[in-house]
Amino acid sequence: DAVRALERARASGFASPELWRELGEAYVAQNAPVQAMTAFRQSIRGNPTEVIPYAHLGQLLNEAGHYRDAVDVFEQALGMPHEDEASLRCGLGTAYVGTARLDDAQQAFERALELRTNMAEAALGLATVAWRRGDVENASTWCRQARDQDPRLVPAVVLSVNIAVDQDNLLSAAGSAIQAFKSNPADTQLAYLLWALYSYSQKHYRFHASEAWRTHGNLVERARYLVLDYVMTRRALEMVRRGVSDRLIETCPIADEAAELLYQRLANARADVLTVLYAELGRGDLIPIVDRLRRAAKYAEQLD
């Protein structure tokens, strides 16, 4: 409703920088990042001295993986009068990590913590920098601090699992992933993390895998179905994978699962199979549709 009202006002000629900013915030709430970024850019164009649109735009650019653009936006914002330097420094640190400027990122996160000592995101940033450098001990210390300050900070849970996997501590990794998903069973990133870790442990461990997952089979299944229901676009896939280590991503069979579901829909369609297939093809931003179709065709071949 807010988006419709603001779009009507904009179309009627009331497109002030304040309206563009509010429209951007409404699009963020609607999970429409492209439209939100456009609105914030328009707000900045109309009033290039207001910091709030810069902060929103920089955050969206970080989430989209456009880290170089995010660096420019946060650096511009920090050159203006502002009231929340800690958040801007933290956003800039994240952008620096994305561009592999780890020394600059460390300085940005340290400055954010100086300004706000209990800022979980800044502690997580320092943990990420340490982890990228291979300093697992410091990464663990900062990650624990971030989780102590905000136990529901999902990226901190993801990093703690990555660290435990690097340390070859499956039980610790599984415990963190299981507890986090139990606490927030609607979170698709935690669901993906749990499923990916389970797949990884089944491939690389034997006794420890059965010990870690003995009583949690149903939980893993719930996580798997939640991910498959949610991940229908490339953007959704990138969102659930954000921060998860490559070794876990490589073993999570999401493409195979998606292809099997597609095959099942086609097989059950009988005479309407072309309708189902064209409907699938019409959803242009699906996760790699070529892989889905190729693998679905393999299932069809196997079953003649």
Short mmCIF file of C-alpha atoms in Angstrom, two decimals:
data_model
loop_
_atom_site.label_atom_id
_atom_site.label_comp_id
_atom_site.label_asym_id
_atom_site.label_seq_id
_atom_site.Cartn_x
_atom_site.Cartn_y
_atom_site.Cartn_z
CA ASP A 1 0.00 0.00 0.00
CA ALA A 2 2.83 2.39 0.82
CA VAL A 3 4.53 1.70 -2.50
CA ARG A 4 1.32 2.30 -4.45
CA ALA A 5 0.59 5.55 -2.59
CA LEU A 6 4.13 6.86 -3.03
CA GLU A 7 4.22 5.88 -6.71
CA ARG A 8 0.93 7.74 -7.26
CA ALA A 9 2.37 10.81 -5.53
CA ARG A 10 5.52 10.58 -7.64
CA ALA A 11 3.52 10.26 -10.85
CA SER A 12 1.47 13.32 -9.81
CA GLY A 13 4.58 15.49 -9.68
CA PHE A 14 5.53 15.28 -5.99
CA ALA A 15 8.85 13.57 -6.63
CA SER A 16 10.91 15.30 -3.94
CA PRO A 17 14.13 13.78 -2.56
CA GLU A 18 12.21 12.91 0.63
CA LEU A 19 9.53 11.07 -1.36
CA TRP A 20 12.17 9.13 -3.31
CA ARG A 21 13.83 8.14 -0.03
CA GLU A 22 10.53 6.95 1.47
CA LEU A 23 9.76 5.07 -1.74
CA GLY A 24 13.15 3.37 -1.55
CA GLU A 25 12.52 2.34 2.06
CA ALA A 26 9.11 0.96 1.07
CA TYR A 27 10.69 -1.06 -1.75
CA VAL A 28 13.27 -2.43 0.72
CA ALA A 29 10.40 -3.59 2.95
CA GLN A 30 8.79 -5.17 -0.13
CA ASN A 31 12.06 -7.01 -0.92
CA ALA A 32 12.45 -5.21 -4.25
CA PRO A 33 16.13 -4.19 -4.19
CA VAL A 34 16.45 -3.01 -7.80
CA GLN A 35 13.56 -0.57 -7.47
CA ALA A 36 14.86 0.49 -4.05
CA MET A 37 18.32 1.29 -5.43
CA THR A 38 16.77 3.34 -8.23
CA ALA A 39 14.71 5.32 -5.73
CA PHE A 40 17.68 6.01 -3.45
CA ARG A 41 19.77 7.16 -6.41
CA GLN A 42 16.99 9.56 -7.37
CA SER A 43 16.86 10.84 -3.79
CA ILE A 44 20.62 11.43 -3.82
CA ARG A 45 20.37 13.21 -7.16
CA GLY A 46 17.74 15.54 -5.73
CA ASN A 47 19.58 16.17 -2.45
CA PRO A 48 23.22 15.02 -2.55
CA THR A 49 23.89 16.17 1.02
CA GLU A 50 21.48 13.85 2.87
CA VAL A 51 23.31 10.80 4.24
CA ILE A 52 20.40 8.37 4.80
CA PRO A 53 19.88 7.45 1.11
CA TYR A 54 23.62 6.84 0.77
CA ALA A 55 23.54 4.45 3.74
CA HIS A 56 20.57 2.53 2.31
CA LEU A 57 22.06 2.40 -1.18
CA GLY A 58 25.44 1.22 0.11
CA GLN A 59 23.80 -1.59 2.09
CA LEU A 60 21.84 -2.75 -0.96
CA LEU A 61 24.96 -2.65 -3.13
CA ASN A 62 26.78 -4.80 -0.57
CA GLU A 63 23.91 -7.30 -0.55
CA ALA A 64 23.96 -7.41 -4.35
CA GLY A 65 27.72 -8.01 -4.41
CA HIS A 66 28.50 -4.66 -6.09
CA TYR A 67 31.27 -3.94 -3.64
CA ARG A 68 33.25 -1.37 -5.64
CA ASP A 69 30.16 0.78 -6.07
CA ALA A 70 29.39 0.34 -2.37
CA VAL A 71 32.88 1.59 -1.43
CA ASP A 72 32.27 4.79 -3.42
CA VAL A 73 28.85 5.33 -1.83
CA PHE A 74 30.01 4.82 1.77
CA GLU A 75 33.11 6.95 1.26
CA GLN A 76 30.94 9.78 -0.06
CA ALA A 77 28.59 9.44 2.91
CA LEU A 78 31.45 9.58 5.40
CA GLY A 79 32.55 12.88 3.86
CA MET A 80 29.30 14.55 4.93
CA PRO A 81 27.83 15.49 8.33
CA HIS A 82 26.25 12.36 9.80
CA GLU A 83 25.02 10.92 13.08
CA ASP A 84 25.85 7.23 12.76
CA GLU A 85 29.47 6.88 11.72
CA ALA A 86 29.69 3.38 13.22
CA SER A 87 27.12 1.96 10.80
CA LEU A 88 28.71 3.72 7.83
CA ARG A 89 32.16 2.42 8.80
CA CYS A 90 30.78 -1.09 9.17
CA GLY A 91 29.14 -0.93 5.74
CA LEU A 92 32.37 0.39 4.25
CA GLY A 93 34.31 -2.44 5.93
CA THR A 94 31.98 -5.00 4.35
CA ALA A 95 32.51 -3.41 0.94
CA TYR A 96 36.28 -3.47 1.48
CA VAL A 97 36.13 -7.19 2.33
CA GLY A 98 34.24 -7.75 -0.93
CA THR A 99 37.02 -6.03 -2.86
CA ALA A 100 39.75 -7.95 -0.95
CA ARG A 101 41.06 -4.78 0.74
CA LEU A 102 41.44 -6.55 4.07
CA ASP A 103 43.71 -4.00 5.76
CA ASP A 104 41.26 -1.20 4.95
CA ALA A 105 38.38 -3.40 6.10
CA GLN A 106 40.07 -4.10 9.42
CA GLN A 107 40.60 -0.38 10.04
CA ALA A 108 36.96 0.38 9.20
CA PHE A 109 35.61 -2.30 11.55
CA GLU A 110 38.00 -1.28 14.35
CA ARG A 111 36.85 2.33 14.03
CA ALA A 112 33.21 1.20 14.16
CA LEU A 113 33.91 -0.70 17.40
CA GLU A 114 35.62 2.33 18.89
CA LEU A 115 32.46 4.31 18.25
CA ARG A 116 30.06 1.57 19.38
CA THR A 117 31.73 -1.07 21.52
CA ASN A 118 28.79 -3.51 21.45
CA MET A 119 28.32 -3.49 17.68
CA ALA A 120 27.95 -7.15 16.71
CA GLU A 121 28.26 -6.46 12.97
CA ALA A 122 31.68 -4.82 13.45
CA ALA A 123 32.94 -7.74 15.56
CA LEU A 124 31.68 -10.09 12.85
CA GLY A 125 33.53 -7.99 10.26
CA LEU A 126 36.80 -8.44 12.15
CA ALA A 127 36.08 -12.17 12.41
CA THR A 128 35.55 -12.32 8.64
CA VAL A 129 38.80 -10.46 7.96
CA ALA A 130 40.71 -12.85 10.24
CA TRP A 131 39.09 -15.88 8.61
CA ARG A 132 39.95 -14.63 5.12
CA ARG A 133 43.56 -14.31 6.27
CA GLY A 134 43.59 -17.86 7.62
CA ASP A 135 43.81 -16.67 11.24
CA VAL A 136 41.28 -19.13 12.64
CA GLU A 137 42.04 -18.39 16.29
CA ASN A 138 41.26 -14.67 16.04
CA ALA A 139 38.34 -15.40 13.74
CA SER A 140 36.85 -17.68 16.42
CA THR A 141 37.36 -15.07 19.14
CA TRP A 142 35.69 -12.26 17.21
CA CYS A 143 32.91 -14.54 15.99
CA ARG A 144 32.08 -15.56 19.58
CA GLN A 145 31.97 -11.88 20.55
CA ALA A 146 29.58 -11.12 17.69
CA ARG A 147 27.27 -13.99 18.66
CA ASP A 148 27.37 -12.99 22.34
CA GLN A 149 26.33 -9.47 21.40
CA ASP A 150 23.60 -10.65 19.00
CA PRO A 151 22.76 -14.38 19.19
CA ARG A 152 20.36 -14.06 16.23
CA LEU A 153 22.92 -12.58 13.84
CA VAL A 154 22.70 -15.13 11.02
CA PRO A 155 26.01 -14.28 9.27
CA ALA A 156 27.79 -14.91 12.59
CA VAL A 157 26.22 -18.37 12.77
CA VAL A 158 27.31 -19.05 9.18
CA LEU A 159 30.88 -17.98 9.92
CA SER A 160 31.02 -20.04 13.12
CA VAL A 161 30.05 -23.13 11.11
CA ASN A 162 32.66 -22.31 8.44
CA ILE A 163 35.32 -22.01 11.15
CA ALA A 164 34.30 -25.28 12.80
CA VAL A 165 34.47 -27.05 9.42
CA ASP A 166 37.95 -25.61 8.83
CA GLN A 167 38.95 -26.97 12.25
CA ASP A 168 37.57 -30.40 11.28
CA ASN A 169 35.09 -30.16 14.17
CA LEU A 170 31.91 -31.58 12.69
CA LEU A 171 30.09 -31.92 16.01
CA SER A 172 30.60 -28.24 16.81
CA ALA A 173 29.54 -27.17 13.32
CA ALA A 174 26.44 -29.38 13.42
CA GLY A 175 25.53 -28.20 16.90
CA SER A 176 25.68 -24.54 15.85
CA ALA A 177 23.67 -25.10 12.66
CA ILE A 178 21.03 -27.27 14.38
CA GLN A 179 20.52 -24.90 17.30
CA ALA A 180 20.32 -21.83 15.04
CA PHE A 181 17.73 -23.42 12.73
CA LYS A 182 15.67 -24.69 15.65
CA SER A 183 15.62 -21.14 17.05
CA ASN A 184 14.58 -19.66 13.71
CA PRO A 185 12.93 -22.38 11.59
CA ALA A 186 11.66 -19.93 8.94
CA ASP A 187 15.11 -18.60 8.02
CA THR A 188 16.02 -19.89 4.57
CA GLN A 189 19.75 -19.15 4.91
CA LEU A 190 19.96 -21.16 8.12
CA ALA A 191 17.99 -23.92 6.39
CA TYR A 192 20.46 -23.95 3.51
CA LEU A 193 23.41 -23.92 5.91
CA LEU A 194 22.01 -26.93 7.77
CA TRP A 195 21.29 -28.89 4.58
CA ALA A 196 24.69 -28.04 3.05
CA LEU A 197 26.51 -29.07 6.22
CA TYR A 198 24.56 -32.33 6.36
CA SER A 199 25.44 -33.08 2.72
CA TYR A 200 29.08 -32.24 3.37
CA SER A 201 29.26 -34.49 6.43
CA GLN A 202 27.66 -37.41 4.58
CA LYS A 203 30.32 -37.14 1.88
CA HIS A 204 33.42 -36.56 4.02
CA TYR A 205 32.65 -38.35 7.30
CA ARG A 206 31.22 -41.69 8.38
CA PHE A 207 30.93 -42.39 12.09
CA HIS A 208 30.98 -38.72 13.05
CA ALA A 209 28.24 -37.97 10.53
CA SER A 210 25.86 -40.51 12.02
CA GLU A 211 26.72 -39.32 15.51
CA ALA A 212 26.06 -35.67 14.64
CA TRP A 213 22.75 -36.23 12.84
CA ARG A 214 21.35 -39.32 14.60
CA THR A 215 18.22 -37.61 15.98
CA HIS A 216 17.93 -34.73 13.52
CA GLY A 217 16.84 -36.35 10.25
CA ASN A 218 13.42 -34.71 10.30
CA LEU A 219 14.99 -31.32 10.97
CA VAL A 220 17.24 -31.67 7.93
CA GLU A 221 14.26 -32.66 5.79
CA ARG A 222 12.33 -29.57 6.92
CA ALA A 223 15.34 -27.43 6.06
CA ARG A 224 15.66 -29.07 2.64
CA TYR A 225 12.03 -28.49 1.69
CA LEU A 226 12.16 -24.91 2.95
CA VAL A 227 15.15 -24.19 0.71
CA LEU A 228 13.62 -25.87 -2.33
CA ASP A 229 10.40 -23.89 -1.90
CA TYR A 230 12.30 -20.62 -1.58
CA VAL A 231 15.13 -20.90 -4.10
CA MET A 232 13.44 -20.29 -7.43
CA THR A 233 15.62 -17.41 -8.67
CA ARG A 234 19.32 -16.74 -8.99
CA ARG A 235 19.01 -13.92 -6.47
CA ALA A 236 17.37 -16.24 -3.93
CA LEU A 237 20.14 -18.79 -4.45
CA GLU A 238 22.79 -16.11 -3.90
CA MET A 239 21.00 -14.95 -0.75
CA VAL A 240 20.94 -18.36 0.93
CA ARG A 241 24.54 -19.07 -0.07
CA ARG A 242 25.91 -15.75 1.18
CA GLY A 243 28.91 -16.32 3.42
CA VAL A 244 28.72 -20.13 3.25
CA SER A 245 32.12 -21.68 2.51
CA ASP A 246 32.74 -23.11 -0.96
CA ARG A 247 33.36 -26.60 0.41
CA LEU A 248 29.82 -26.72 1.81
CA ILE A 249 28.25 -25.20 -1.31
CA GLU A 250 29.96 -27.74 -3.55
CA THR A 251 28.38 -30.69 -1.76
CA CYS A 252 24.81 -29.34 -1.43
CA PRO A 253 22.73 -31.05 -4.15
CA ILE A 254 20.30 -28.20 -4.72
CA ALA A 255 20.46 -28.36 -8.54
CA ASP A 256 19.84 -32.13 -8.54
CA GLU A 257 16.93 -31.75 -6.12
CA ALA A 258 15.38 -28.93 -8.15
CA ALA A 259 15.74 -30.95 -11.34
CA GLU A 260 14.09 -33.99 -9.77
CA LEU A 261 11.15 -31.87 -8.61
CA LEU A 262 10.83 -30.45 -12.13
CA TYR A 263 10.83 -33.97 -13.56
CA GLN A 264 8.15 -35.05 -11.08
CA ARG A 265 5.94 -32.13 -12.11
CA LEU A 266 6.41 -33.01 -15.78
CA ALA A 267 5.78 -36.71 -15.19
CA ASN A 268 2.59 -36.02 -13.25
CA ALA A 269 1.29 -33.55 -15.83
CA ARG A 270 0.54 -36.31 -18.38
CA ALA A 271 -1.29 -34.63 -21.29
CA ASP A 272 -0.50 -31.16 -19.92
CA VAL A 273 3.25 -31.68 -19.89
CA LEU A 274 3.93 -28.92 -22.44
CA THR A 275 1.88 -26.45 -20.41
CA VAL A 276 3.97 -27.22 -17.34
CA LEU A 277 7.22 -27.02 -19.32
CA TYR A 278 6.34 -23.69 -20.93
CA ALA A 279 5.30 -22.28 -17.55
CA GLU A 280 8.70 -23.31 -16.18
CA LEU A 281 10.52 -21.74 -19.13
CA GLY A 282 8.51 -18.55 -18.75
CA ARG A 283 10.03 -17.89 -15.33
CA GLY A 284 13.09 -16.30 -16.85
CA ASP A 285 15.19 -15.81 -13.72
CA LEU A 286 15.12 -19.37 -12.41
CA ILE A 287 18.32 -20.86 -11.05
CA PRO A 288 20.27 -22.24 -13.99
CA ILE A 289 17.40 -23.60 -16.03
CA VAL A 290 19.71 -25.41 -18.47
CA ASP A 291 21.05 -27.54 -15.62
CA ARG A 292 17.54 -28.19 -14.33
CA LEU A 293 16.28 -29.30 -17.73
CA ARG A 294 19.37 -31.37 -18.52
CA ARG A 295 19.20 -33.20 -15.22
CA ALA A 296 15.43 -33.64 -15.45
CA ALA A 297 16.00 -35.22 -18.88
CA LYS A 298 18.43 -37.68 -17.27
CA TYR A 299 15.76 -38.76 -14.80
CA ALA A 300 13.35 -39.22 -17.70
CA GLU A 301 15.90 -41.34 -19.58
CA GLN A 302 16.61 -43.52 -16.57
CA LEU A 303 12.88 -44.21 -16.20
CA ASP A 304 12.35 -44.60 -19.95
#
